[in-house]
GROMACS .gro file of C-alpha atoms in nm:
model
  126
    1MET     CA    1   0.016  -0.001  -0.009
    2ARG     CA    2   0.098   0.356  -0.062
    3GLY     CA    3   0.009   0.627   0.127
    4VAL     CA    4   0.013   0.709   0.452
    5VAL     CA    5  -0.015   0.513   0.816
    6THR     CA    6  -0.162   0.626   1.111
    7PHE     CA    7  -0.124   0.390   1.429
    8GLY     CA    8  -0.295   0.453   1.731
    9GLU     CA    9  -0.633   0.414   1.963
   10ILE     CA   10  -0.975   0.481   1.830
   11MET     CA   11  -1.230   0.540   2.159
   12LEU     CA   12  -1.597   0.527   2.206
   13ARG     CA   13  -1.671   0.889   2.250
   14LEU     CA   14  -1.994   0.986   2.508
   15LYS     CA   15  -2.064   1.351   2.512
   16SER     CA   16  -2.360   1.516   2.720
   17PRO     CA   17  -2.595   1.664   2.448
   18GLY     CA   18  -2.552   2.050   2.387
   19HIS     CA   19  -2.356   2.248   2.635
   20GLU     CA   20  -2.496   2.071   2.913
   21ARG     CA   21  -2.295   1.892   3.217
   22PHE     CA   22  -2.224   1.514   3.248
   23PHE     CA   23  -2.560   1.345   3.353
   24GLN     CA   24  -2.802   1.645   3.340
   25SER     CA   25  -3.024   1.466   3.097
   26PRO     CA   26  -3.033   1.081   3.119
   27ALA     CA   27  -2.885   1.050   2.756
   28LEU     CA   28  -2.515   1.064   2.619
   29GLU     CA   29  -2.425   1.068   2.223
   30ALA     CA   30  -2.200   0.828   2.124
   31THR     CA   31  -1.975   0.867   1.848
   32PHE     CA   32  -1.575   0.749   1.741
   33GLY     CA   33  -1.252   0.979   1.832
   34GLY     CA   34  -0.904   0.914   1.829
   35GLY     CA   35  -0.582   1.125   1.655
   36GLU     CA   36  -0.511   0.875   1.487
   37ALA     CA   37  -0.807   0.792   1.301
   38ASN     CA   38  -0.987   1.111   1.277
   39VAL     CA   39  -0.603   1.216   1.084
   40ALA     CA   40  -0.660   0.888   0.867
   41VAL     CA   41  -0.977   1.004   0.775
   42SER     CA   42  -0.905   1.343   0.703
   43LEU     CA   43  -0.649   1.229   0.486
   44SER     CA   44  -0.897   0.996   0.287
   45LEU     CA   45  -1.140   1.285   0.247
   46LEU     CA   46  -0.884   1.478   0.048
   47GLY     CA   47  -0.799   1.236  -0.165
   48ASP     CA   48  -0.483   1.048  -0.027
   49SER     CA   49  -0.510   0.672   0.057
   50SER     CA   50  -0.423   0.613   0.421
   51ARG     CA   51  -0.427   0.277   0.635
   52PHE     CA   52  -0.520   0.303   1.040
   53VAL     CA   53  -0.390   0.034   1.248
   54THR     CA   54  -0.453  -0.054   1.593
   55ALA     CA   55  -0.573  -0.347   1.833
   56LEU     CA   56  -0.973  -0.370   1.913
   57PRO     CA   57  -1.190  -0.619   2.139
   58ASP     CA   58  -1.373  -0.875   1.893
   59ASN     CA   59  -1.721  -0.754   1.974
   60ALA     CA   60  -1.973  -0.503   1.851
   61ILE     CA   61  -1.899  -0.193   1.929
   62ALA     CA   62  -1.545  -0.251   1.747
   63ASP     CA   63  -1.693  -0.360   1.467
   64ALA     CA   64  -1.910  -0.027   1.473
   65ALA     CA   65  -1.579   0.177   1.511
   66VAL     CA   66  -1.429  -0.032   1.223
   67ALA     CA   67  -1.741   0.021   0.969
   68GLU     CA   68  -1.702   0.419   1.040
   69VAL     CA   69  -1.373   0.446   0.969
   70ARG     CA   70  -1.390   0.192   0.630
   71ARG     CA   71  -1.692   0.398   0.558
   72HIS     CA   72  -1.429   0.729   0.457
   73GLY     CA   73  -1.230   0.492   0.276
   74VAL     CA   74  -0.964   0.403   0.528
   75ASP     CA   75  -0.782   0.063   0.478
   76VAL     CA   76  -0.864  -0.131   0.785
   77SER     CA   77  -0.743  -0.410   0.666
   78ALA     CA   78  -0.446  -0.429   0.964
   79ILE     CA   79  -0.641  -0.335   1.265
   80LYS     CA   80  -0.565  -0.631   1.515
   81ARG     CA   81  -0.879  -0.806   1.670
   82THR     CA   82  -0.794  -0.964   2.010
   83LYS     CA   83  -0.981  -1.144   2.258
   84THR     CA   84  -0.847  -0.947   2.525
   85GLY     CA   85  -0.871  -0.619   2.649
   86ARG     CA   86  -1.189  -0.398   2.572
   87MET     CA   87  -1.238  -0.074   2.358
   88GLY     CA   88  -1.105   0.262   2.569
   89ILE     CA   89  -1.374   0.497   2.618
   90TYR     CA   90  -1.416   0.901   2.659
   91PHE     CA   91  -1.659   1.126   2.815
   92ILE     CA   92  -1.701   1.482   2.657
   93GLU     CA   93  -1.837   1.758   2.882
   94THR     CA   94  -1.882   2.037   2.612
   95GLY     CA   95  -1.855   2.404   2.799
   96ALA     CA   96  -2.005   2.695   2.766
   97ASN     CA   97  -1.979   3.048   2.840
   98GLN     CA   98  -1.713   3.084   3.136
   99ARG     CA   99  -1.746   2.653   3.173
  100PRO     CA  100  -1.443   2.520   3.040
  101SER     CA  101  -1.511   2.175   2.823
  102LYS     CA  102  -1.418   1.846   3.034
  103VAL     CA  103  -1.298   1.533   2.945
  104VAL     CA  104  -1.243   1.160   3.131
  105TYR     CA  105  -1.049   0.944   2.994
  106ASP     CA  106  -1.157   0.558   3.073
  107ARG     CA  107  -0.867   0.361   2.865
  108GLU     CA  108  -0.767   0.100   3.116
  109ASN     CA  109  -0.692  -0.265   2.963
  110SER     CA  110  -0.751  -0.120   2.653
  111ALA     CA  111  -0.701  -0.384   2.368
  112ILE     CA  112  -0.492  -0.157   2.264
  113SER     CA  113  -0.275  -0.099   2.533
  114LEU     CA  114  -0.228  -0.471   2.605
  115ALA     CA  115  -0.061  -0.511   2.240
  116LYS     CA  116   0.253  -0.610   2.198
  117ALA     CA  117   0.515  -0.490   1.858
  118ALA     CA  118   0.482  -0.883   1.789
  119ASP     CA  119   0.108  -0.847   1.694
  120PHE     CA  120   0.124  -0.677   1.425
  121ASP     CA  121   0.244  -0.722   1.074
  122TRP     CA  122   0.498  -0.452   1.012
  123GLU     CA  123   0.643  -0.572   0.714
  124ASP     CA  124   0.302  -0.559   0.565
  125ILE     CA  125   0.177  -0.270   0.733
  126PHE     CA  126   0.448  -0.011   0.595
   0.00000   0.00000   0.00000
């Protein structure tokens, strides 16, 4: 593959609606986020070839994250699916007026944090 390869963690992003504080209402908006995945998607949308590499658990939530990145034209063939670990989560509360935004990360024991370099076929990836 020619193009850009990004490597990092993609997480489930849970956001309070609008500018509400955490749990001011009973709803949280769910999307996915992660700097390296965002770069791969942006490059793909600009017409460059890109590949995103990470480790994710083998479950339906991770399937949705992979599908979201893939739908933007990013090559996801090098994503390692694991039986151990989980998907990282972050919670975001958008600031309002003088109140700053607040982010809470929950990444312990995520699949990518448990992955080893040897879990990936680097020669094929690059």
